[in-house]
Amino acid sequence: HQVDAQEKLENMERRGSGGFLCDAMGLGKTASMSMFLNKNGRGSDKWLGRPDLIVCPFSLLTTWEDWLTRTKDWGRDESDHEPKICVYHGSRRKNELPKLRKYDFVVTTYATISTGELDQKKWGRVILDESHNIKNGLQRKAPKCAKAAFKIGFNALKRFCISGTPMNNRMKDIAAQAL
């Protein structure tokens, strides 16, 4: 399943500015995207100084870090380097802010992007995991999360949403996730 997703993700990126990876829970969306990210772009000149930003719920921070490390050699003839991963979260995160360009991947939370501190950074890709969090942000009186995702996505070369629940009953549900 994850191998089949690679071709689809590559086509989405080649044909446009990204896309949606939507599948049922437990079918390996995180594994698929980690494999794709490690195979396509890490160490490439086209992404120089533009790390990939992965935004996820707090409970998935270590899951993403683990998958990015586990899939580092997928689709590569040889391992050229360990992926440089920054988990941008916690009270000391701002110490890393000026150094983010040196990383391949920056993993953070929806709460952290809502602070605005990442709005002006340049990104290779922005990946919103559990992207229905953006849709949910529009339903609140102060949708900081949805606005922050839009600002961050604007400064990215490519944008992807990952969700097991992309929409319910309204087009507004999916439009909110279309950075």
mmCIF file of C-alpha atoms in Angstrom:
data_model
loop_
_atom_site.group_PDB
_atom_site.id
_atom_site.type_symbol
_atom_site.label_atom_id
_atom_site.label_comp_id
_atom_site.label_asym_id
_atom_site.label_seq_id
_atom_site.Cartn_x
_atom_site.Cartn_y
_atom_site.Cartn_z
ATOM 1 C CA HIS A 1 0.000 0.000 0.000
ATOM 2 C CA GLN A 2 2.781 2.449 0.952
ATOM 3 C CA VAL A 3 4.720 1.641 -2.227
ATOM 4 C CA ASP A 4 1.653 2.379 -4.383
ATOM 5 C CA ALA A 5 1.242 5.706 -2.619
ATOM 6 C CA GLN A 6 4.734 6.776 -3.729
ATOM 7 C CA GLU A 7 3.782 7.008 -7.385
ATOM 8 C CA LYS A 8 0.636 8.946 -6.554
ATOM 9 C CA LEU A 9 2.494 11.410 -4.318
ATOM 10 C CA GLU A 10 5.220 11.909 -6.931
ATOM 11 C CA ASN A 11 2.575 12.580 -9.596
ATOM 12 C CA MET A 12 0.771 15.080 -7.365
ATOM 13 C CA GLU A 13 3.995 16.961 -6.744
ATOM 14 C CA ARG A 14 5.146 16.857 -10.365
ATOM 15 C CA ARG A 15 1.789 18.068 -11.716
ATOM 16 C CA GLY A 16 1.109 20.828 -9.242
ATOM 17 C CA SER A 17 1.825 22.235 -5.855
ATOM 18 C CA GLY A 18 0.956 19.162 -3.772
ATOM 19 C CA GLY A 19 -2.224 17.361 -2.858
ATOM 20 C CA PHE A 20 -4.188 15.239 -0.430
ATOM 21 C CA LEU A 21 -3.243 11.847 1.005
ATOM 22 C CA CYS A 22 -6.489 10.519 2.415
ATOM 23 C CA ASP A 23 -6.916 6.964 3.540
ATOM 24 C CA ALA A 24 -8.545 4.996 6.306
ATOM 25 C CA MET A 25 -6.895 4.936 9.711
ATOM 26 C CA GLY A 26 -4.135 2.366 10.073
ATOM 27 C CA LEU A 27 -3.225 2.059 6.391
ATOM 28 C CA GLY A 28 0.129 3.821 6.736
ATOM 29 C CA LYS A 29 -0.312 7.443 5.704
ATOM 30 C CA THR A 30 2.588 8.562 7.932
ATOM 31 C CA ALA A 31 4.834 5.783 6.624
ATOM 32 C CA SER A 32 3.900 6.609 3.023
ATOM 33 C CA MET A 33 4.616 10.307 3.399
ATOM 34 C CA SER A 34 7.882 9.675 5.300
ATOM 35 C CA MET A 35 9.074 7.384 2.525
ATOM 36 C CA PHE A 36 8.141 9.975 -0.081
ATOM 37 C CA LEU A 37 9.868 12.826 1.755
ATOM 38 C CA ASN A 38 13.075 10.876 2.262
ATOM 39 C CA LYS A 39 13.180 9.699 -1.346
ATOM 40 C CA ASN A 40 12.269 13.000 -2.986
ATOM 41 C CA GLY A 41 14.232 16.058 -2.093
ATOM 42 C CA ARG A 42 16.344 15.414 0.973
ATOM 43 C CA GLY A 43 19.823 16.685 0.146
ATOM 44 C CA SER A 44 18.674 18.105 -3.202
ATOM 45 C CA ASP A 45 19.731 21.568 -4.389
ATOM 46 C CA LYS A 46 16.123 22.420 -5.216
ATOM 47 C CA TRP A 47 15.247 22.417 -1.512
ATOM 48 C CA LEU A 48 18.497 24.070 -0.318
ATOM 49 C CA GLY A 49 17.751 26.082 2.791
ATOM 50 C CA ARG A 50 14.088 25.093 2.683
ATOM 51 C CA PRO A 51 13.368 22.241 5.059
ATOM 52 C CA ASP A 52 10.115 20.318 4.895
ATOM 53 C CA LEU A 53 7.705 21.317 7.667
ATOM 54 C CA ILE A 54 5.463 18.637 9.124
ATOM 55 C CA VAL A 55 2.594 19.944 11.266
ATOM 56 C CA CYS A 56 0.806 17.377 13.408
ATOM 57 C CA PRO A 57 -1.019 16.952 16.704
ATOM 58 C CA PHE A 58 1.260 16.827 19.749
ATOM 59 C CA SER A 59 0.634 13.102 20.182
ATOM 60 C CA LEU A 60 2.276 12.393 16.802
ATOM 61 C CA LEU A 61 5.546 14.351 17.194
ATOM 62 C CA THR A 62 7.649 11.344 18.128
ATOM 63 C CA THR A 63 5.842 9.126 15.616
ATOM 64 C CA TRP A 64 6.919 11.442 12.796
ATOM 65 C CA GLU A 65 10.476 11.651 14.085
ATOM 66 C CA ASP A 66 10.608 7.849 14.259
ATOM 67 C CA TRP A 67 9.194 7.304 10.746
ATOM 68 C CA LEU A 68 11.483 9.893 9.159
ATOM 69 C CA THR A 69 14.450 8.073 10.685
ATOM 70 C CA ARG A 70 13.196 4.555 9.876
ATOM 71 C CA THR A 71 12.550 5.344 6.205
ATOM 72 C CA LYS A 72 15.748 7.340 5.604
ATOM 73 C CA ASP A 73 17.160 4.855 3.080
ATOM 74 C CA TRP A 74 13.914 4.038 1.284
ATOM 75 C CA GLY A 75 14.214 4.500 -2.469
ATOM 76 C CA ARG A 76 17.898 5.477 -2.306
ATOM 77 C CA ASP A 77 20.839 3.525 -3.666
ATOM 78 C CA GLU A 78 22.912 4.417 -0.645
ATOM 79 C CA SER A 79 22.468 6.448 2.490
ATOM 80 C CA ASP A 80 24.181 9.766 1.911
ATOM 81 C CA HIS A 81 23.433 11.134 5.355
ATOM 82 C CA GLU A 82 21.196 10.809 8.331
ATOM 83 C CA PRO A 83 18.174 13.048 8.024
ATOM 84 C CA LYS A 84 18.488 16.185 10.108
ATOM 85 C CA ILE A 85 15.255 16.399 12.085
ATOM 86 C CA CYS A 86 14.184 19.203 14.414
ATOM 87 C CA VAL A 87 11.218 18.626 16.689
ATOM 88 C CA TYR A 88 10.206 22.264 17.044
ATOM 89 C CA HIS A 89 8.177 22.236 20.226
ATOM 90 C CA GLY A 90 8.473 23.162 23.876
ATOM 91 C CA SER A 91 9.745 26.097 25.876
ATOM 92 C CA ARG A 92 13.222 26.091 24.280
ATOM 93 C CA ARG A 93 12.087 25.837 20.682
ATOM 94 C CA LYS A 94 12.859 29.471 19.858
ATOM 95 C CA ASN A 95 16.566 28.681 20.324
ATOM 96 C CA GLU A 96 16.259 26.626 17.118
ATOM 97 C CA LEU A 97 14.402 29.299 15.131
ATOM 98 C CA PRO A 98 17.487 30.895 13.517
ATOM 99 C CA LYS A 99 18.931 27.446 12.707
ATOM 100 C CA LEU A 100 15.928 25.834 10.997
ATOM 101 C CA ARG A 101 17.475 26.127 7.513
ATOM 102 C CA LYS A 102 20.091 23.504 8.390
ATOM 103 C CA TYR A 103 17.488 20.781 8.924
ATOM 104 C CA ASP A 104 15.908 18.468 6.370
ATOM 105 C CA PHE A 105 12.693 18.171 8.377
ATOM 106 C CA VAL A 106 11.037 20.332 11.017
ATOM 107 C CA VAL A 107 8.218 18.633 12.929
ATOM 108 C CA THR A 108 5.897 20.820 14.977
ATOM 109 C CA THR A 109 2.340 21.064 16.286
ATOM 110 C CA TYR A 110 -0.773 22.971 15.291
ATOM 111 C CA ALA A 111 -0.555 24.893 18.568
ATOM 112 C CA THR A 112 2.992 25.997 17.740
ATOM 113 C CA ILE A 113 2.155 27.268 14.253
ATOM 114 C CA SER A 114 -0.688 29.257 15.812
ATOM 115 C CA THR A 115 1.924 31.432 17.581
ATOM 116 C CA GLY A 116 2.982 32.938 14.243
ATOM 117 C CA GLU A 117 6.701 32.426 14.823
ATOM 118 C CA LEU A 118 7.073 30.219 11.721
ATOM 119 C CA ASP A 119 5.003 32.408 9.380
ATOM 120 C CA GLN A 120 7.934 34.053 7.581
ATOM 121 C CA LYS A 121 10.136 30.982 7.134
ATOM 122 C CA LYS A 122 10.628 29.467 3.683
ATOM 123 C CA TRP A 123 9.712 25.797 3.331
ATOM 124 C CA GLY A 124 10.251 23.153 0.681
ATOM 125 C CA ARG A 125 7.064 21.331 1.545
ATOM 126 C CA VAL A 126 4.455 21.847 4.216
ATOM 127 C CA ILE A 127 2.692 18.668 5.288
ATOM 128 C CA LEU A 128 -0.397 18.973 7.470
ATOM 129 C CA ASP A 129 -1.007 15.654 9.198
ATOM 130 C CA GLU A 130 -4.524 15.211 10.550
ATOM 131 C CA SER A 131 -5.355 18.215 8.377
ATOM 132 C CA HIS A 132 -8.978 18.184 9.511
ATOM 133 C CA ASN A 133 -7.592 20.272 12.402
ATOM 134 C CA ILE A 134 -7.581 23.169 9.935
ATOM 135 C CA LYS A 135 -11.215 22.551 9.048
ATOM 136 C CA ASN A 136 -12.047 22.476 12.738
ATOM 137 C CA GLY A 137 -10.225 25.787 13.181
ATOM 138 C CA LEU A 138 -12.744 27.499 10.922
ATOM 139 C CA GLN A 139 -15.544 26.466 13.237
ATOM 140 C CA ARG A 140 -14.181 28.435 16.181
ATOM 141 C CA LYS A 141 -14.551 32.146 16.824
ATOM 142 C CA ALA A 142 -10.775 32.693 16.486
ATOM 143 C CA PRO A 143 -9.406 30.306 13.831
ATOM 144 C CA LYS A 144 -5.719 30.960 14.553
ATOM 145 C CA CYS A 145 -4.707 27.511 13.427
ATOM 146 C CA ALA A 146 -6.348 27.786 9.999
ATOM 147 C CA LYS A 147 -4.894 31.255 9.415
ATOM 148 C CA ALA A 148 -1.433 30.117 10.477
ATOM 149 C CA ALA A 149 -1.553 27.112 8.141
ATOM 150 C CA PHE A 150 -2.478 29.402 5.256
ATOM 151 C CA LYS A 151 0.419 31.777 5.981
ATOM 152 C CA ILE A 152 2.919 28.953 6.311
ATOM 153 C CA GLY A 153 1.612 27.214 3.190
ATOM 154 C CA PHE A 154 1.996 30.426 1.219
ATOM 155 C CA ASN A 155 5.775 30.280 1.862
ATOM 156 C CA ALA A 156 6.144 26.668 0.714
ATOM 157 C CA LEU A 157 7.029 25.295 -2.716
ATOM 158 C CA LYS A 158 4.684 22.321 -2.229
ATOM 159 C CA ARG A 159 1.799 21.573 0.139
ATOM 160 C CA PHE A 160 0.242 18.296 1.249
ATOM 161 C CA CYS A 161 -2.647 17.410 3.546
ATOM 162 C CA ILE A 162 -2.928 14.031 5.243
ATOM 163 C CA SER A 163 -6.222 12.977 6.738
ATOM 164 C CA GLY A 164 -8.413 9.986 7.375
ATOM 165 C CA THR A 165 -11.403 12.322 7.485
ATOM 166 C CA PRO A 166 -10.995 14.869 4.655
ATOM 167 C CA MET A 167 -14.608 16.002 4.594
ATOM 168 C CA ASN A 168 -17.938 15.257 6.096
ATOM 169 C CA ASN A 169 -20.915 16.833 4.398
ATOM 170 C CA ARG A 170 -19.850 20.207 3.039
ATOM 171 C CA MET A 171 -17.447 21.473 0.363
ATOM 172 C CA LYS A 172 -16.293 23.974 2.981
ATOM 173 C CA ASP A 173 -14.693 21.024 4.804
ATOM 174 C CA ILE A 174 -12.265 20.297 1.992
ATOM 175 C CA ALA A 175 -11.832 23.938 0.935
ATOM 176 C CA ALA A 176 -10.529 24.776 4.389
ATOM 177 C CA GLN A 177 -7.730 22.225 3.921
ATOM 178 C CA ALA A 178 -6.774 23.375 0.414
ATOM 179 C CA LEU A 179 -3.966 25.660 1.448
#
